[in-house]
Coordinates of C-alpha atoms in Angstrom, one line a residue:
M13 CA 153.6 102.0 163.5
K14 CA 150.3 104.2 164.1
H15 CA 150.9 106.3 160.7
S16 CA 151.5 103.2 159.1
H17 CA 148.3 101.9 159.4
V18 CA 146.3 104.7 159.0
I19 CA 148.1 104.3 155.5
L20 CA 146.7 101.0 155.4
L21 CA 143.6 101.6 156.4
V22 CA 143.0 104.3 153.9
L23 CA 144.5 102.5 151.1
V24 CA 142.1 99.6 152.2
G25 CA 139.4 101.9 151.9
A26 CA 140.1 102.9 148.7
I27 CA 139.5 99.7 147.3
F28 CA 136.8 99.0 149.1
L29 CA 135.0 102.1 147.3
T30 CA 136.7 101.5 143.8
I31 CA 135.0 98.3 144.0
L32 CA 132.0 99.1 145.1
N33 CA 131.5 102.1 142.5
N34 CA 132.4 99.9 140.3
Y35 CA 130.0 97.6 141.0
H36 CA 126.9 100.0 140.8
T37 CA 128.1 101.3 137.4
I38 CA 128.0 97.0 135.8
A39 CA 124.5 97.3 138.4
T40 CA 122.9 99.7 136.9
S41 CA 124.2 98.8 133.5
S42 CA 122.7 95.1 133.4
R43 CA 119.1 96.8 135.1
S44 CA 119.4 98.9 131.9
K45 CA 119.4 96.4 129.4
E46 CA 117.3 94.3 131.4
E47 CA 114.4 97.3 130.7
E48 CA 115.5 97.8 127.3
E49 CA 114.8 94.2 127.0
S50 CA 111.6 93.2 129.1
Y51 CA 108.8 92.1 127.9
G52 CA 105.7 93.1 130.0
F53 CA 103.3 95.5 129.5
S54 CA 102.9 98.3 131.4
I55 CA 100.2 100.9 132.7
L56 CA 101.2 103.8 133.4
N57 CA 100.5 106.8 136.0
H58 CA 100.4 109.7 134.4
P59 CA 100.2 111.3 130.7
K60 CA 102.1 114.6 131.2
N61 CA 105.3 112.3 132.4
N62 CA 105.1 109.3 130.8
E63 CA 105.7 109.8 127.0
P64 CA 107.1 106.4 125.8
T65 CA 110.3 106.6 124.0
T66 CA 111.7 104.5 121.9
T67 CA 115.2 104.5 120.7
T68 CA 118.2 102.2 119.5
S69 CA 121.6 103.2 120.7
T70 CA 125.0 101.8 118.1
L71 CA 128.4 103.4 119.1
S72 CA 128.1 106.6 120.0
T73 CA 125.1 107.1 117.9
T74 CA 121.3 107.3 119.1
T75 CA 118.6 107.6 116.3
T76 CA 114.4 107.5 117.2
T77 CA 112.7 104.6 115.9
K78 CA 108.3 105.5 116.0
T79 CA 106.8 101.7 115.5
C80 CA 104.1 103.8 113.7
H81 CA 103.4 106.4 110.9
S82 CA 100.5 107.9 111.8
F83 CA 96.5 107.1 113.0
F84 CA 93.9 104.9 110.5
S85 CA 90.1 103.8 110.6
I86 CA 87.9 101.6 108.7
M87 CA 84.3 102.0 107.5
S88 CA 83.6 99.5 105.6
S89 CA 80.2 96.9 105.6
S90 CA 82.3 94.4 102.6
Y91 CA 80.9 91.2 100.8
M92 CA 78.1 92.7 102.1
D93 CA 74.9 93.2 99.6
F94 CA 73.3 96.5 101.4
E95 CA 76.7 98.3 101.0
E96 CA 77.1 97.0 97.1
Y97 CA 73.3 98.3 96.4
D98 CA 74.2 102.1 98.5
D99 CA 74.4 104.8 96.3
K100 CA 75.3 107.6 98.2
P101 CA 77.5 106.3 100.8
C102 CA 79.6 109.4 101.5
I103 CA 76.4 111.4 102.4
R104 CA 74.9 109.0 105.0
F105 CA 78.1 109.0 106.0
Y106 CA 79.4 112.3 106.0
E107 CA 75.9 113.8 106.7
T108 CA 74.6 111.6 109.5
R109 CA 74.8 110.3 113.0
Y110 CA 78.8 110.2 112.6
K111 CA 79.5 113.5 111.4
P112 CA 79.5 115.1 115.1
L113 CA 82.7 111.9 115.6
L114 CA 84.1 113.2 112.1
E115 CA 84.1 117.0 113.8
F116 CA 85.5 116.1 116.6
Q117 CA 88.7 113.4 115.4
Q118 CA 89.2 116.6 112.9
E119 CA 89.8 118.6 116.4
F120 CA 91.7 115.7 117.3
M121 CA 94.4 115.6 114.5
E122 CA 94.7 119.3 113.8
R123 CA 95.9 119.6 117.1
M124 CA 98.6 116.9 117.0
N125 CA 99.3 117.9 114.1
S126 CA 98.5 114.2 112.4
T127 CA 96.2 112.8 109.7
L128 CA 93.4 109.7 110.6
T129 CA 93.1 107.7 106.8
I130 CA 89.8 106.3 107.6
Y131 CA 89.6 103.5 104.7
T132 CA 86.4 102.0 102.7
S133 CA 85.3 99.3 100.5
W134 CA 82.7 101.6 98.8
S135 CA 83.3 101.0 94.6
I136 CA 85.0 103.8 92.1
H137 CA 81.6 103.9 90.6
Q138 CA 79.6 104.4 94.1
V139 CA 82.3 107.4 95.0
H140 CA 83.5 108.8 91.6
N141 CA 79.5 109.4 90.3
F142 CA 78.1 111.8 92.2
T143 CA 79.4 115.0 92.7
S144 CA 77.9 115.3 96.2
C145 CA 81.1 113.2 97.5
Q146 CA 83.4 115.0 96.1
Q147 CA 83.6 117.9 98.7
Y148 CA 84.8 115.2 101.0
L149 CA 87.6 113.4 99.8
N150 CA 91.3 115.6 100.5
D151 CA 92.2 115.2 96.8
N152 CA 89.6 118.4 96.8
T153 CA 90.9 121.1 99.0
T154 CA 89.4 123.6 98.2
T155 CA 85.8 122.3 99.2
N156 CA 87.3 119.8 101.5
K157 CA 86.1 119.9 105.2
Y158 CA 87.9 118.1 106.7
P159 CA 91.2 118.7 106.0
N160 CA 93.3 116.1 108.2
L161 CA 91.1 113.1 107.7
I162 CA 91.7 111.3 104.5
E163 CA 89.5 108.7 102.9
K164 CA 91.4 106.2 100.9
R165 CA 89.3 103.0 99.6
F166 CA 91.0 98.9 99.7
D167 CA 89.4 96.5 97.9
P168 CA 89.7 93.1 100.2
T169 CA 89.7 90.2 98.0
S170 CA 93.1 92.3 97.1
L171 CA 94.1 92.6 100.5
L172 CA 93.3 88.9 102.3
I173 CA 95.3 86.9 99.1
Q174 CA 98.3 89.7 100.7
N175 CA 98.3 88.0 103.8
N176 CA 98.1 85.2 102.4
F177 CA 94.3 83.8 102.8
T178 CA 93.8 80.7 101.0
S179 CA 90.6 81.1 98.5
K180 CA 88.7 78.5 101.0
E181 CA 89.1 81.5 103.9
I182 CA 88.6 84.1 101.0
D183 CA 85.3 82.6 100.1
W184 CA 84.4 81.9 103.8
L185 CA 84.4 85.5 104.8
R186 CA 82.5 86.6 101.6
H187 CA 80.0 84.3 102.5
W188 CA 79.7 85.6 106.3
D189 CA 76.5 87.1 105.6
R190 CA 74.9 84.2 103.8
T191 CA 75.8 81.5 106.6
N192 CA 73.1 79.7 108.8
P193 CA 73.8 78.2 111.6
T194 CA 71.4 75.3 112.8
N195 CA 71.9 76.4 116.7
K196 CA 70.5 79.2 119.0
A197 CA 73.8 81.1 117.8
R198 CA 72.5 81.9 114.3
Y199 CA 71.3 85.5 115.7
V200 CA 74.0 86.6 117.4
H201 CA 76.9 85.0 114.1
K202 CA 74.3 86.9 111.3
K203 CA 73.5 90.5 113.4
H204 CA 77.9 90.7 113.7
V205 CA 78.9 90.0 110.3
A206 CA 79.9 93.9 110.0
A207 CA 81.4 94.1 112.9
R208 CA 83.1 91.3 112.4
L209 CA 85.2 91.6 108.9
S210 CA 86.1 95.2 110.5
D211 CA 87.6 93.1 112.6
V212 CA 90.0 91.2 110.2
F213 CA 90.7 94.3 108.2
R214 CA 91.9 96.7 110.8
I215 CA 94.9 93.8 111.6
L216 CA 95.4 93.3 107.8
L217 CA 95.2 97.6 107.4
A218 CA 97.6 97.9 110.2
K219 CA 100.5 95.9 108.0
G220 CA 100.1 99.7 106.0
N221 CA 102.5 99.2 102.8
D222 CA 105.7 97.6 104.4
D223 CA 108.0 100.7 103.7
D224 CA 110.1 102.3 106.2
E225 CA 107.9 104.4 107.4
G226 CA 106.7 101.4 109.5
T227 CA 102.9 100.6 110.9
M228 CA 99.5 102.6 111.6
A229 CA 97.5 102.8 115.2
Y230 CA 94.7 101.7 114.3
L231 CA 91.4 103.4 116.4
D232 CA 87.1 103.6 115.4
L233 CA 85.5 106.3 114.1
D234 CA 84.2 107.2 118.2
M235 CA 87.5 106.7 120.1
F236 CA 89.7 109.9 120.5
P237 CA 92.5 110.5 121.5
I238 CA 93.2 112.9 124.3
Y239 CA 96.6 112.9 125.1
Q240 CA 98.1 116.3 123.0
K241 CA 101.0 115.1 122.0
K242 CA 100.4 112.2 119.3
N243 CA 103.8 110.1 120.0
M244 CA 102.1 109.2 123.3
Y245 CA 100.5 107.2 120.9
L246 CA 102.6 106.6 118.0
Q247 CA 106.0 105.9 119.0
S248 CA 105.8 102.3 120.5
P249 CA 103.5 99.3 121.2
N250 CA 100.0 100.0 123.1
V251 CA 96.6 98.8 123.1
A252 CA 93.3 100.5 124.3
V253 CA 92.9 99.0 128.2
P254 CA 88.9 100.1 129.3
F255 CA 88.9 100.4 133.2
W256 CA 86.1 100.0 134.4
S257 CA 85.7 101.4 137.5
D258 CA 82.4 100.8 138.1
I259 CA 83.9 97.3 139.6
A260 CA 84.1 96.7 142.9
N261 CA 87.8 94.4 143.1
G262 CA 88.5 96.0 139.7
G263 CA 88.9 95.1 136.6
L264 CA 90.8 95.9 133.0
E265 CA 89.4 94.2 129.4
I266 CA 91.9 94.7 126.0
Q267 CA 90.4 96.2 123.1
N268 CA 91.3 96.3 120.2
S269 CA 89.5 99.8 119.6
G270 CA 92.9 101.5 119.9
F271 CA 96.0 99.7 119.5
C272 CA 99.7 100.8 117.7
F273 CA 101.6 96.9 116.6
T274 CA 104.7 96.0 115.1
T275 CA 104.8 94.7 111.5
K276 CA 105.6 90.7 113.8
Q277 CA 102.4 91.5 116.7
L278 CA 100.5 92.0 113.6
D279 CA 101.8 88.8 111.4
Y280 CA 100.8 86.9 115.0
L281 CA 97.1 88.1 115.4
I282 CA 96.6 87.2 111.7
I283 CA 98.5 84.1 112.4
Q284 CA 96.3 83.7 115.4
M285 CA 92.5 84.8 113.1
K286 CA 93.5 82.6 110.6
S287 CA 93.9 80.4 113.1
I288 CA 90.4 80.5 114.4
I289 CA 88.4 80.9 111.0
N290 CA 90.2 77.1 110.0
S291 CA 88.4 76.4 113.7
K292 CA 84.9 77.2 112.0
G293 CA 84.9 75.0 109.5
N294 CA 82.0 75.3 106.4
E295 CA 79.4 76.2 109.3
Q296 CA 81.6 79.3 109.6
N297 CA 79.5 80.1 113.6
Y298 CA 80.7 82.7 115.5
E299 CA 78.5 81.7 119.2
L300 CA 80.8 85.5 120.6
Y301 CA 80.9 88.7 118.1
T302 CA 84.5 89.6 119.9
E303 CA 86.0 86.3 118.5
L304 CA 88.0 88.0 116.7
G305 CA 88.3 91.1 117.9
P306 CA 89.4 91.9 121.8
T307 CA 88.4 88.0 123.0
L308 CA 91.5 87.7 120.1
F309 CA 93.3 90.8 121.7
Q310 CA 93.1 89.6 125.4
K311 CA 93.8 85.7 124.7
S312 CA 97.4 87.5 122.7
I313 CA 98.1 90.1 125.2
Q314 CA 101.4 88.0 126.5
T315 CA 102.4 86.3 123.5
L316 CA 102.1 90.2 122.1
S317 CA 103.6 91.4 125.0
S318 CA 106.7 89.3 124.6
L319 CA 106.7 90.5 121.3
A320 CA 107.4 93.9 121.7
H321 CA 107.4 96.4 124.9
T322 CA 103.1 97.0 124.9
R323 CA 101.8 99.4 126.7
L324 CA 98.4 99.7 128.3
L325 CA 96.8 102.6 127.5
F326 CA 93.4 103.2 130.0
T327 CA 90.1 104.0 128.1
T328 CA 86.3 105.2 129.2
T329 CA 84.2 101.7 128.9
N330 CA 81.1 101.4 127.1
S331 CA 78.7 101.6 130.2
D332 CA 79.0 105.2 130.0
S333 CA 75.4 106.4 128.9
S334 CA 75.8 110.0 130.1
S335 CA 78.3 113.2 129.6
Q336 CA 78.3 112.9 133.3
K337 CA 79.4 109.3 134.3
V338 CA 82.1 110.4 131.7
I339 CA 82.9 113.5 133.1
T340 CA 83.4 111.5 136.6
K341 CA 85.8 109.0 135.3
L342 CA 87.5 112.5 133.6
N343 CA 87.7 113.7 137.3
S344 CA 89.1 110.3 139.2
S345 CA 92.6 109.9 140.2
V346 CA 92.8 107.2 137.1
S347 CA 94.0 109.0 134.2
Y348 CA 92.5 108.0 130.4
Y349 CA 94.4 108.2 127.3
W350 CA 91.3 107.7 124.9
L351 CA 87.8 108.1 125.3
H352 CA 85.8 106.1 123.9
L353 CA 82.2 107.4 123.3
D354 CA 79.9 104.3 121.6
G355 CA 76.9 103.9 120.5
Q356 CA 76.3 102.9 125.0
F357 CA 77.2 107.0 124.7
R358 CA 75.8 107.7 121.3
G359 CA 72.2 105.9 121.5
P360 CA 70.6 107.8 124.2
N361 CA 72.5 111.2 123.3
S362 CA 71.3 111.5 119.4
S363 CA 67.7 110.9 120.0
H364 CA 66.7 114.7 119.2
G365 CA 70.0 115.0 116.0
T366 CA 73.6 115.4 115.2
D367 CA 73.3 118.7 117.3
Q368 CA 72.3 117.4 120.8
L369 CA 75.3 114.3 120.0
R370 CA 77.8 117.7 119.4
N371 CA 76.4 118.9 122.5
A372 CA 77.4 116.2 124.8
M373 CA 80.2 115.5 123.3
K374 CA 81.1 118.8 123.5
Q375 CA 80.1 118.7 127.4
V376 CA 82.9 116.1 127.9
F377 CA 85.8 117.3 126.1
Q378 CA 85.7 119.7 128.2
Y379 CA 87.4 117.5 130.6
A380 CA 89.3 116.3 128.8

C-alpha cells in the first residue's frame, strides 16, 4: 500500500513539474512577444552593455534590419537673401568657424567607418564657379580634406513639393525672412528664420530617397556621437535627450539635434509640422523659435514611441560653456552618447580664433 502511495506521489509530482515548466515557457514566450511589440521609450544604462539590435524572425530565418543607413547634417540658409548673394560659401563654411567641427566629425566618422552627408542649398554657380571650392568636394578625391564627409546640394522647393507641401505653404516658407509680425514677437521671428527652415528641411531630408537602404540619421554639425559603434545610432529609432544634471530634481528634454526615425515616424512629424505652419495663417508669426524643432519633438514623443520603439540617448546640454563643465559631466555616473558642443561652448572658446576652439574640443574628447 505504501509502495503504491509513493508511485502515486511521484506521478503527481511529475505532472505538476510538467505543467509548471509549460507555464514558464508560455509566460516567457508571451513576455518576449510583449517586449518585441512594446512601444514605450527606454533609457539605456551604459553604452557598452546596451548596443541595440532589431531583428525580424520568419520561421527559422533571422534577419537584422537597420532603421538608418548613414548620418547627415544640413548647412542651409535657403530662401534668405544673404545666401543667394554669397559668392564663396564654401570658403566661409570650410575655412572659418566650422573648420574644427568638420575636422572632428571627420575623425568620428572615420572611427565608426561611416559617412556624414552635409546637405547644402548652394547653387551650382556658387560652388563650381570657384576653383577654391573643389578641394572640399568628394568628387575630387586627390585633394579632398574630409573623405568621410560628403557635400550634397538639394533644391528646397523640389524637396517641399516631393513631400506634398501646397503652393501656399511653400510660399509662406519662401517669405519667412520677409514676414513682419506686428506684435512683440517680431524680433524673435526674424532672428530665427534660418534655424526654423533647418528644422523643416532636416525632417524631410531624413526620409532619404525612400529606397531599400532606409532613412538617414540626423546630427547637428556640433553634435558628436562618442560611442564608437555606429549601430548605436543607426540600428533602431532613437532621439537625443539633454540631461539637465544641474537641476535639483533632474530634468530631461527632447531635442532634434540628433535622431534616427522610421519613415512612419517622419511622416507623422511632417503632418504635425504642416499643421503648425497652417495654423499661423498668412502672418506666419512664430513666438518660439523651437516650435518646429525641439518643441515639436517634445510634444510628439509619445506618438513617435507608439509608432516604433524609440531609445532615448543622453546628450550634454547647452549650459556647458567650458571644457571643465563638459569633462565633469563625462566623469559623472550618467552615460552620455552625444556631446553637443553648441554655440554656448564654442563662443567662449573661440574668442581668440579656431585654434583655441580646437584645443578646447581636444580636451573634452580625451575624456569621451
